[in-house]
Short mmCIF file of C-alpha atoms and ligand atoms in Angstrom, two decimals:
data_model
loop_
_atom_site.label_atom_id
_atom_site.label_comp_id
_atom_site.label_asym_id
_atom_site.label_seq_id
_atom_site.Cartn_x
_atom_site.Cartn_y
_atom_site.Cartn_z
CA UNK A 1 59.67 216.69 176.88
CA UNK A 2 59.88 218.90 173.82
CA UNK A 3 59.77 216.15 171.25
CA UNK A 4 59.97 219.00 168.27
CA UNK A 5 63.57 220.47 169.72
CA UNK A 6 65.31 216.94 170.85
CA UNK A 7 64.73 214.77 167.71
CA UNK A 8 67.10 215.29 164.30
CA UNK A 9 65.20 217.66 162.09
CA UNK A 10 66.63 215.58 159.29
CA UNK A 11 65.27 212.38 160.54
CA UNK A 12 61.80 214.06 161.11
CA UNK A 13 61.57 215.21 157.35
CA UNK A 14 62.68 212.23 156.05
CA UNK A 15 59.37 210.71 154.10
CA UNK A 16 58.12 206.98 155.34
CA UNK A 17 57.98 204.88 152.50
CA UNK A 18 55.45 205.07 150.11
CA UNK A 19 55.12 201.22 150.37
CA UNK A 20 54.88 201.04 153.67
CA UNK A 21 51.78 203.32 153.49
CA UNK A 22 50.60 200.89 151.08
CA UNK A 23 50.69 198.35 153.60
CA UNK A 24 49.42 200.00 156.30
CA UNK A 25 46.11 200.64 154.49
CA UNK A 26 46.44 196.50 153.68
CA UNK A 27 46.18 195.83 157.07
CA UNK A 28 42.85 196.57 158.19
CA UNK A 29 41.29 194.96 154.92
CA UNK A 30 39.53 191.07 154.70
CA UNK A 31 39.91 189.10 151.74
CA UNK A 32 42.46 191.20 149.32
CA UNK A 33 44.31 189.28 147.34
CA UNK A 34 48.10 191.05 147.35
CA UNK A 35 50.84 191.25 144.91
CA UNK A 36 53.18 193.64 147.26
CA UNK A 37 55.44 192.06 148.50
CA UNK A 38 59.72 192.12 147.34
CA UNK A 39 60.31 189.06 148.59
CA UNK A 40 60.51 185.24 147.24
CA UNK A 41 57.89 183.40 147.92
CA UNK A 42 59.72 179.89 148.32
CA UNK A 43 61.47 179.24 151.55
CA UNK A 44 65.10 179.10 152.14
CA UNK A 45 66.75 175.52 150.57
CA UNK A 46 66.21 172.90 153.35
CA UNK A 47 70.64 172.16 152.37
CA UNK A 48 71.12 176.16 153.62
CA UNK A 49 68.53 175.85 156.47
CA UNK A 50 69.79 172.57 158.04
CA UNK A 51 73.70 174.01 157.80
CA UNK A 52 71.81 177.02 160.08
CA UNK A 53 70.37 174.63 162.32
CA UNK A 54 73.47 172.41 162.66
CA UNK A 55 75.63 175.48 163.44
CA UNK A 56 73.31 176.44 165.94
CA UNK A 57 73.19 173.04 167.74
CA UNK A 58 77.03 172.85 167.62
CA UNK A 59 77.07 176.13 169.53
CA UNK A 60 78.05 178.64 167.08
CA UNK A 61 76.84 181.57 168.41
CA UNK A 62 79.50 183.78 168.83
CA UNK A 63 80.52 187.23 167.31
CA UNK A 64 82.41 186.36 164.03
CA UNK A 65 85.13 189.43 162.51
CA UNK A 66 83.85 192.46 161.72
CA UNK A 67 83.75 191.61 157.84
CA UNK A 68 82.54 188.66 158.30
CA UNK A 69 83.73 184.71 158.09
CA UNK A 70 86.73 184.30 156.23
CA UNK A 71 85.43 181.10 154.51
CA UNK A 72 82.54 183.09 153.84
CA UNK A 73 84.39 185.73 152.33
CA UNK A 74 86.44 183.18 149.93
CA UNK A 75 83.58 181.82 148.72
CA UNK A 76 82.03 185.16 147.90
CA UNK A 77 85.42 186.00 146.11
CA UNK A 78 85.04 182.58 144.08
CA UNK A 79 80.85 183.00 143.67
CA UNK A 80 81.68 186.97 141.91
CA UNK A 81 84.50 185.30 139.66
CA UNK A 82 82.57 182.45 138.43
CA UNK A 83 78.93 183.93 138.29
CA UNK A 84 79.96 187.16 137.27
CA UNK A 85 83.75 187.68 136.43
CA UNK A 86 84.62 189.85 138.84
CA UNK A 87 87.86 189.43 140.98
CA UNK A 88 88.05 190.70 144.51
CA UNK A 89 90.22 190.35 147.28
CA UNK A 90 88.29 188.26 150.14
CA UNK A 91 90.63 190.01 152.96
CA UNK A 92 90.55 193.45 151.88
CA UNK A 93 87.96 194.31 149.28
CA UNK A 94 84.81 192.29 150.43
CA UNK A 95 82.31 193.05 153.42
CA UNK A 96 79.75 190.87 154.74
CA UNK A 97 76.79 193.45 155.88
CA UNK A 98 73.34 193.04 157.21
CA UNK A 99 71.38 192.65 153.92
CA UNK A 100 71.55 194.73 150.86
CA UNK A 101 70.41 197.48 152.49
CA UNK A 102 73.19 197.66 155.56
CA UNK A 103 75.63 197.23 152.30
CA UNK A 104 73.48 200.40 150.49
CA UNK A 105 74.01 202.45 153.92
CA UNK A 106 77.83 201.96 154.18
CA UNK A 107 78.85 202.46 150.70
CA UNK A 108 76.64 206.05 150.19
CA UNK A 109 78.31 206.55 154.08
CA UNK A 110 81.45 206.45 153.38
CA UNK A 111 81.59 208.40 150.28
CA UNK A 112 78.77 211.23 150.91
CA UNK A 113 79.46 214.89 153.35
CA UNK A 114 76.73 217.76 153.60
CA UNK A 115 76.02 219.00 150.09
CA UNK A 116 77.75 216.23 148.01
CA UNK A 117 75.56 215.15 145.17
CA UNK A 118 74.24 211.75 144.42
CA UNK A 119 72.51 210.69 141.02
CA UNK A 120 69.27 208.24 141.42
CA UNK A 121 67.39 207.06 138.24
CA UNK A 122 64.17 206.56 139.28
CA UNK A 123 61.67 205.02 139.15
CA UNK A 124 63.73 202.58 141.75
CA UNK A 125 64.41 201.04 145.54
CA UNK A 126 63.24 203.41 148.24
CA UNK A 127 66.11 203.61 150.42
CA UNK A 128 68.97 205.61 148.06
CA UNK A 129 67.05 208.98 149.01
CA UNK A 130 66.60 208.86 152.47
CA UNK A 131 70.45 207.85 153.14
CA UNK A 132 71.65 210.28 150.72
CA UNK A 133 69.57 212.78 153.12
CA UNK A 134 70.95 211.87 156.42
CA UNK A 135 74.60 212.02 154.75
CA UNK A 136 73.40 216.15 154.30
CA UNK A 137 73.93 215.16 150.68
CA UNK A 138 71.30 215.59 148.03
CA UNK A 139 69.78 213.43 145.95
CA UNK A 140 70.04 214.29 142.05
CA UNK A 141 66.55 212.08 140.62
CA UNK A 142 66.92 211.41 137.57
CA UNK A 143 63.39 210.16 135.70
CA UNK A 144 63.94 207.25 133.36
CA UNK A 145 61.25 206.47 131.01
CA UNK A 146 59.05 204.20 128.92
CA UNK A 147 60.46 204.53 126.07
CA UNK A 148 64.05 203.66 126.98
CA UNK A 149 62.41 200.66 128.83
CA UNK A 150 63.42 202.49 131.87
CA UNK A 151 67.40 202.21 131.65
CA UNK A 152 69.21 205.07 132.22
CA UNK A 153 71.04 206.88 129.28
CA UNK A 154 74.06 208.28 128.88
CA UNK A 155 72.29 211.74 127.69
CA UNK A 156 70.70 212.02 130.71
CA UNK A 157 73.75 210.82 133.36
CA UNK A 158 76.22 213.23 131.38
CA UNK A 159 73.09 216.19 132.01
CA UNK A 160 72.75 215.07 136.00
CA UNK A 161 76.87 215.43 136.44
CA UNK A 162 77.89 218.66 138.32
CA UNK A 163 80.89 219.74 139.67
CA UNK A 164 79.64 218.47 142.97
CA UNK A 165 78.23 215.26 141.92
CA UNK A 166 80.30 212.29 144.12
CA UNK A 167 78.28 209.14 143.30
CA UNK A 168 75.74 207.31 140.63
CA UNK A 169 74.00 204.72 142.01
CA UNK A 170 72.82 202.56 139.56
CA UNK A 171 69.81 200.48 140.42
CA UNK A 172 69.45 197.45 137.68
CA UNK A 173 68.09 195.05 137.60
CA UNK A 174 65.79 197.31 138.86
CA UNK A 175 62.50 197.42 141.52
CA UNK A 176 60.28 198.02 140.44
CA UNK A 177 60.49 198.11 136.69
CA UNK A 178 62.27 194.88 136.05
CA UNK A 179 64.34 197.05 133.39
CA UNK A 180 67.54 195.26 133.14
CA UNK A 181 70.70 196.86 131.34
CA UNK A 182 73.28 194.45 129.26
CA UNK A 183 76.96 195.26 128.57
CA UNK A 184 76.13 197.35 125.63
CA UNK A 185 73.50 199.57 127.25
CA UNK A 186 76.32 200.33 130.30
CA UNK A 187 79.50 201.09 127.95
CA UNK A 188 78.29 204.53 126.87
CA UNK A 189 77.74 205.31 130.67
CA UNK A 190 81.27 204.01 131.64
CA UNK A 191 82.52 206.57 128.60
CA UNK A 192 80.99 209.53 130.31
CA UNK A 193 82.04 208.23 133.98
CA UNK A 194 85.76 207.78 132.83
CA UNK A 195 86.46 211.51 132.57
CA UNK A 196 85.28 212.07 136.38
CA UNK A 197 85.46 211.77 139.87
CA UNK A 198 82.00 209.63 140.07
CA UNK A 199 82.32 206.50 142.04
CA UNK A 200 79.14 204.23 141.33
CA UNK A 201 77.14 202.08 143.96
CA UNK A 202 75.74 199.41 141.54
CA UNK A 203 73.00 197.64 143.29
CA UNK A 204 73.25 194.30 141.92
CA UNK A 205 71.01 192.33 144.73
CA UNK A 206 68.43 190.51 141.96
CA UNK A 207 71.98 189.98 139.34
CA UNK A 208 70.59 186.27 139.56
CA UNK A 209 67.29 187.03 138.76
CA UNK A 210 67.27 188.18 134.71
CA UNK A 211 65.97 186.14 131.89
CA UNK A 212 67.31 184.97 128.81
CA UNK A 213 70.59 187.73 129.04
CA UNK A 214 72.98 186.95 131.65
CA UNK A 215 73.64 189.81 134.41
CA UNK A 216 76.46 192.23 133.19
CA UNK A 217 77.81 193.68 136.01
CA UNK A 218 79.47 197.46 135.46
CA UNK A 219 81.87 196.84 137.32
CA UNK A 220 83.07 194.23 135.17
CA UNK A 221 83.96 196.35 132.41
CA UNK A 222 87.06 197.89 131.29
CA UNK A 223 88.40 200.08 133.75
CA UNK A 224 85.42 200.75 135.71
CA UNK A 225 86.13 198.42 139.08
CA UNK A 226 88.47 201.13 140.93
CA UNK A 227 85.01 203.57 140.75
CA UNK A 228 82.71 200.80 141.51
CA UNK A 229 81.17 199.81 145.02
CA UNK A 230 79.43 196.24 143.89
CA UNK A 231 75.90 195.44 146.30
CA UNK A 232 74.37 191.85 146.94
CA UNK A 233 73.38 190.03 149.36
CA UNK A 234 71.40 186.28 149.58
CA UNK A 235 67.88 187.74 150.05
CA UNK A 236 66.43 187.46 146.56
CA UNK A 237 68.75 184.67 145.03
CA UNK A 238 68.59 182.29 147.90
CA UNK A 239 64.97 183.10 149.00
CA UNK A 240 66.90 183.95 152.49
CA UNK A 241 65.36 187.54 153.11
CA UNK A 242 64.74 187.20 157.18
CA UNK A 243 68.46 185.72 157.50
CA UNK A 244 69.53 189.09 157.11
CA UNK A 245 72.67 188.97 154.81
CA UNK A 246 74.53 191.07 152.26
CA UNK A 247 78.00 191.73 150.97
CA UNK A 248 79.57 194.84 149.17
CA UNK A 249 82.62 194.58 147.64
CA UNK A 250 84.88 197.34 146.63
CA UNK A 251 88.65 198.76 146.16
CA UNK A 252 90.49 198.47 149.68
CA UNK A 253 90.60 202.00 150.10
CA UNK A 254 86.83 202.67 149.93
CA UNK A 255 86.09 198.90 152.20
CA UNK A 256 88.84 199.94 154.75
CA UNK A 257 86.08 203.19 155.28
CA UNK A 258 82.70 201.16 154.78
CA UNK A 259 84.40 198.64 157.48
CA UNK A 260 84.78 201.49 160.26
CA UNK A 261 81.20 202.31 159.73
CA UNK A 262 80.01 198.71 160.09
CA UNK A 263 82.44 197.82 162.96
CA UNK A 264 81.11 200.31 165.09
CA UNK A 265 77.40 200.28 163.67
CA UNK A 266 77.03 196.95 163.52
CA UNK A 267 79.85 194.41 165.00
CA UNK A 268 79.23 191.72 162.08
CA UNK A 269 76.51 190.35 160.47
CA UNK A 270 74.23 187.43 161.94
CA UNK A 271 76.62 184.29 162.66
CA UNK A 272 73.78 181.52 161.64
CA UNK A 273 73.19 183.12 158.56
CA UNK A 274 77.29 183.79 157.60
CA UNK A 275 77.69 179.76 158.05
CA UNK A 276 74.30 178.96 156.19
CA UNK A 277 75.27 181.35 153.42
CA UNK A 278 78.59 179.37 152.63
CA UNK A 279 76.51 176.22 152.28
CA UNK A 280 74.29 178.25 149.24
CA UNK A 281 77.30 179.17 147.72
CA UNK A 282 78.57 175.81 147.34
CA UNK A 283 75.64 174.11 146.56
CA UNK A 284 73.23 176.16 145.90
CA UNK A 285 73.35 177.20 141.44
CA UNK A 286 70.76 174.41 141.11
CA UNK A 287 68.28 176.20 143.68
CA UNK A 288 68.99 179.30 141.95
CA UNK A 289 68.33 177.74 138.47
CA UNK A 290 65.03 176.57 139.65
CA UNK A 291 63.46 179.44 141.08
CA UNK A 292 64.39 181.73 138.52
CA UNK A 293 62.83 179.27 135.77
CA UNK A 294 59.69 179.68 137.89
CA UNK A 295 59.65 183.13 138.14
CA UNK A 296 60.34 183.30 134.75
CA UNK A 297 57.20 180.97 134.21
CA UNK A 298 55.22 183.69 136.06
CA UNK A 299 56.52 186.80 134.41
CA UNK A 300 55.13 185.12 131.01
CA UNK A 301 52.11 184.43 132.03
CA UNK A 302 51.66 187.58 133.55
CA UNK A 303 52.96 189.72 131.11
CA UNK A 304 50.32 188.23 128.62
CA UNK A 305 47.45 188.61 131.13
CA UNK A 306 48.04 192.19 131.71
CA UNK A 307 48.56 192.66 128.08
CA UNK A 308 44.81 190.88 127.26
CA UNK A 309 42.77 193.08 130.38
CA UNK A 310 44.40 196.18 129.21
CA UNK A 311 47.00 197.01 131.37
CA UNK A 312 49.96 197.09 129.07
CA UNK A 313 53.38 196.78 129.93
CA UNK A 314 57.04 196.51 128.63
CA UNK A 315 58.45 192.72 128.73
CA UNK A 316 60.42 193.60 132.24
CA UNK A 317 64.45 191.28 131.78
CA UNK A 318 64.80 190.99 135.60
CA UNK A 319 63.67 191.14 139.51
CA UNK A 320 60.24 189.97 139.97
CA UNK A 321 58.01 192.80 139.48
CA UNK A 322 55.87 193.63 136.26
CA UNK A 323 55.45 197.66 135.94
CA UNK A 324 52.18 198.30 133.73
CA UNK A 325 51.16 201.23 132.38
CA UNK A 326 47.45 202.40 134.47
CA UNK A 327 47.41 205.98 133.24
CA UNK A 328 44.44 205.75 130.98
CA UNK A 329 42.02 205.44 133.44
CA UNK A 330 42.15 209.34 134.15
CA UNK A 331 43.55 208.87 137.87
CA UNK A 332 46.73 209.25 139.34
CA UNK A 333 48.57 206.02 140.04
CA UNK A 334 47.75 205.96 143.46
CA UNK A 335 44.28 206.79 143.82
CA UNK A 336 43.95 203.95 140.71
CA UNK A 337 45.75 201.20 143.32
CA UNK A 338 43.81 202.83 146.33
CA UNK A 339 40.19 202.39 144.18
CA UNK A 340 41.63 198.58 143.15
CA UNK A 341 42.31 198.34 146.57
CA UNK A 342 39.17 199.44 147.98
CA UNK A 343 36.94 198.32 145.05
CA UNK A 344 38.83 195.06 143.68
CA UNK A 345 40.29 193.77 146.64
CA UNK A 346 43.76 193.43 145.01
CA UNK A 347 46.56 195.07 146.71
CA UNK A 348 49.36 196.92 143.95
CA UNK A 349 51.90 199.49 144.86
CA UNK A 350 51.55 202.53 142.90
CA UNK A 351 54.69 203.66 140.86
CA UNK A 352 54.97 207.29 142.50
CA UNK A 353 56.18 205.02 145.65
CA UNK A 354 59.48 204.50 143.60
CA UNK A 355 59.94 208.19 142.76
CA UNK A 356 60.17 210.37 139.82
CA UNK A 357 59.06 208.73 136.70
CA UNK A 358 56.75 206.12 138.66
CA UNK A 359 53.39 208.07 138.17
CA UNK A 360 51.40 206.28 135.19
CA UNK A 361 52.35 203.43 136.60
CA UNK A 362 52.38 200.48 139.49
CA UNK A 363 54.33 197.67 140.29
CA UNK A 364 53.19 194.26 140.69
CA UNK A 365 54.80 191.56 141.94
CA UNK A 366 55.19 187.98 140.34
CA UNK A 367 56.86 186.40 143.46
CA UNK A 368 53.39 184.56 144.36
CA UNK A 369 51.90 181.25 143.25
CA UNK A 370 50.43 181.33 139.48
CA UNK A 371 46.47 180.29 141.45
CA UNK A 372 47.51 183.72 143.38
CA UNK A 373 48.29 185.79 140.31
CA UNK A 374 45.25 184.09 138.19
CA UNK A 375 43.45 185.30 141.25
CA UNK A 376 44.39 188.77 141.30
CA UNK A 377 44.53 188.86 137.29
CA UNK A 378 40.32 187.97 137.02
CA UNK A 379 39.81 190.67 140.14
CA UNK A 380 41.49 193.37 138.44
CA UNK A 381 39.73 192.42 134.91
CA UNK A 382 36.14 192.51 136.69
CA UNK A 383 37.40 196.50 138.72
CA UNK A 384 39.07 197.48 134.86
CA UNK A 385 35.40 196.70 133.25
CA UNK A 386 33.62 199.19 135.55
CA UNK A 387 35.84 202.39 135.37
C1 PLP B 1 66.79 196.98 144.68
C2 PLP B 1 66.93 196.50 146.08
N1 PLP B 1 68.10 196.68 146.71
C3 PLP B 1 68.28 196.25 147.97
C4 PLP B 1 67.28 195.63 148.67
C5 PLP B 1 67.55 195.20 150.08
O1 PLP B 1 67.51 193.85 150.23
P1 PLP B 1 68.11 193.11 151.53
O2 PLP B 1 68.45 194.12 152.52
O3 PLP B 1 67.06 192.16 151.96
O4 PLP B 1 69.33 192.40 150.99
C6 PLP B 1 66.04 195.43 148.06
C7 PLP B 1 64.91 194.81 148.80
O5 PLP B 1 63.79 194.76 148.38
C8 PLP B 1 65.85 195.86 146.73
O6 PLP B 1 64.70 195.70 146.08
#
C-alpha cells in the first residue's frame, strides 16, 4: 500500500503538538518532577461522581438527543445567566459537545471554506491552527506580547482584518499565559468588530478560573452576541476532564449548522457525564469556589518563587499556568526546558509550543500540590545556579 498517495496531504502536514513532544521525551525519564499537565489536579466532586454512578446503576445508558439532555441544556441556559449574564435559548442556541475541544471543532466547522481567514493571538491553545487547516482555511497568528500582558489589542486585530478574514477566535483566559481580559480591555475590540463580517469563537473554558476580576464574557457586551460563538465545557471548572463534556452556545442560525456537524460526527455527547454535569450545575458554585481559592493560593506562591530564583513573570489573572520569562539564559525556550529537563529533572513546556510570541518563554503549570511545586521550585533554583 502506497501510504504517501492514500492518506490526506492536509492531515499529513498538519504539525503534532508541541506538547505532546514534550511528553513524549517525559516518558522515558525516572524521577522528574512535572508541571505539564492542563488539567486539575483534584478529582471530580464525590456529589457529581455519585449522580454518574447512580445513573449508571439505574440503567441510563442510552443515546440521549443530539444536543444533548434537555434538563441539561436548561440548566446551562440558567448557569450562563447567573454566572455570566448571558441569555440563551436551551432548545435552539445551546449544544452539548464532547469537551471544549469537540465545541472548538464545530464552531471553526461550520463557519470556515478553503481560503477563509481566521485570526489567532498567540501565544495560546494548540488546537485553533490545526482545525483552521483541515477547514482549507488559514490561520492569521497574531503575536501578543509582554508588554500588553499578552491581551490582544485593538491595533493589532484592526491590522490582522482582511477582506477575507471570517472569524477571531479569542482565547482568554488564556493557556498558557494566564492573561485574562476585563470588559474594558474587550470594548475597543467589539468597536473594530462592529463594522464587519467577523464572527468570534470566544473560548471561555477556564471563565471560572480568574482571580480577584470576575470573567467578562464578549459576548456579553452590547451588541456583540449575534457575532459570538461562546465555548465551555466542565473540564477545568468541575475538575471533570476524562468525563468528556463541553457546550457552545450560539445564535440559532450558526447552532442549527454546528448541530449537523455533531449529529453526524458525533451522535451526542457521553450520557453519564450529561446527567453528572446537571448535578455540578446545581450544586456545584461551592466546589468551584474552593478550588479556585486554592489555585489561587498556588499562583501566589508561585509567582513569588519564580520572581526570587530569577525567572520573572507577569502576575497571570486566570487558568492555571504561570508564563515566565527564560530568555536570558542565551537559549531558545526549548532547548532551556529540554536542558531543565535533562539536567534538573523538572518537566516545563516551552512557550514556542503555543505559537508565535511563545519563544522567551515557558509555561508552567500550578494545578499540582504546593510540596510538588516547592519541589520543582528548589530543582529549577539549583539547574538556574549552574548556567
Ligand atoms: C484554552 C483551552 N480550550 C479548550 C480546551 C479543551 O478542553 P476540553 O476539551 O477538555 O473541554 C483546553 C484544554 O486544555 C484549553 O486549554
Amino acid at each position: 500500500m502506497d501510504y504517501s498517495k492514500l492518506l490526506s496531504k492536509t492531515v499529513v502536514d498538519l504539525k503534532p503538538s508541541g506538547i505532546r513532544k514534550f511528553f513524549d521525551m517525559l516518558s522515558g525519564l525516572d524521577d522528574v518532577v512535572a508541571l505539564t499537565v492542563g488539567q486539575p489536579d483534584f478529582a471530580t466532586p464525590w456529589h457529581v461522581r455519585e449522580t454518574g454512578i447512580i445513573s449508571l446503576e439505574r440503567g441510563y445508558t442510552y443515546y440521549t438527543s443530539n444536543a444533548g439532555t434537555v434538563p441539561l441544556r436548561r440548566e446551562l441556559s440558567a448557569y450562563m445567566k447567573r454566572r455570566f449574564g448571558l441569555s440563551y435559548d436551551p432548545m435552539t442556541e445551546i449544544t452539548v459537545t464532547v469537551g471544549g475541544s469537540e465545541a472548538i471543532d464545530l464552531a471553526i466547522r461550520a463557519i470556515i471554506e478553503p481560503g477563509d481567514e481566521v485570526i489567532i493571538p498567540e501565544p495560546s491553545f494548540v488546537c485553533y491552527e490545526p482545525i483552521t487547516r483541515l477547514c482549507g482555511g488559514v490561520p492569521v497568528p497574531v503575536a501578543t506580547l509582554p508588554e500588553n500582558d499578552f491581551k490582544l489589542t485593538a491595533a493589532q486585530l484592526s491590522a490582522a482584518i482582511t477582506p477575507r478574514t471570517k472569524l477571531l477566535v479569542l482565547p482568554y483566559p488564556n493557556n498558557p499565559t494566564g492573561a485574562i481580559m476585563t470588559a474594558e480591555e474587550l470594548l475597543p475590540l467589539c468597536d473594530v468588530l462592529k463594522n464587519t463580517g467577523v464572527a468570534v469563537l470566544s473560548d471561555e473554558i477556564y471563565s471560572e478560573l480568574t482571580y480577584g476580576v470576575r470573567h467578562t464574557s464578549i459576548a456579553a457586551l452590547p451588541g456583540m452576541a449575534e457575532r459570538c460563538i461562546v465555548v465551555n465545557g466542565f473540564s477545568k471548572a468541575y475538575a471533570m476532564t476524562g468525563w468528556r463534556l463541553g457546550f457552545v452556545c450560539a445564535p440559532p442560525e450558526i447552532t442549527k449548522q454546528m448541530l449537523k456537524i455533531h449529529q453526524y460526527a458525533i451522535m451526542c455527547a457521553p450520557t453519564t457525564s450529561q446527567l453528572a454535569a446537571v448535578e455540578a450545575l446545581k450544586n456545584g458554585d461551592g466546589d468551584i469556589e474552593m478550588m479556585r481559592a486554592e489555585y489561587d493560593r498556588r499562583r501566589k506562591y508561585i509567582v513569588e518563587e519564580l520572581d526570587r530564583i530569577g525567572l520573572p513573570c507577569f502576575e497571570p489573572k486566570g487558568a492555571f499556568y504561570v508564563f515566565p520569562y527564560v530568555g536570558a539564559f542565551g537559549m531558545s525556550s526549548e532547548t532551556f526546558c529540554e536542558r531543565l529537563l535533562n539536567e534538573g529533572r523538572v518537566a516545563i513546556v516551552p512557550g514556542t509550543a503555543f505559537g508565535k510570541g511563545g519563544e522567551g518563554y515557558a509555561r508552567i503549570s500550578y494545578a499540582y500540590s504546593v510540596k510538588h511545586i516547592t519541589e520543582a521550585i528548589e530543582r529549577i533554583e539549583k539547574f538556574l545556579k549552574t548556567l
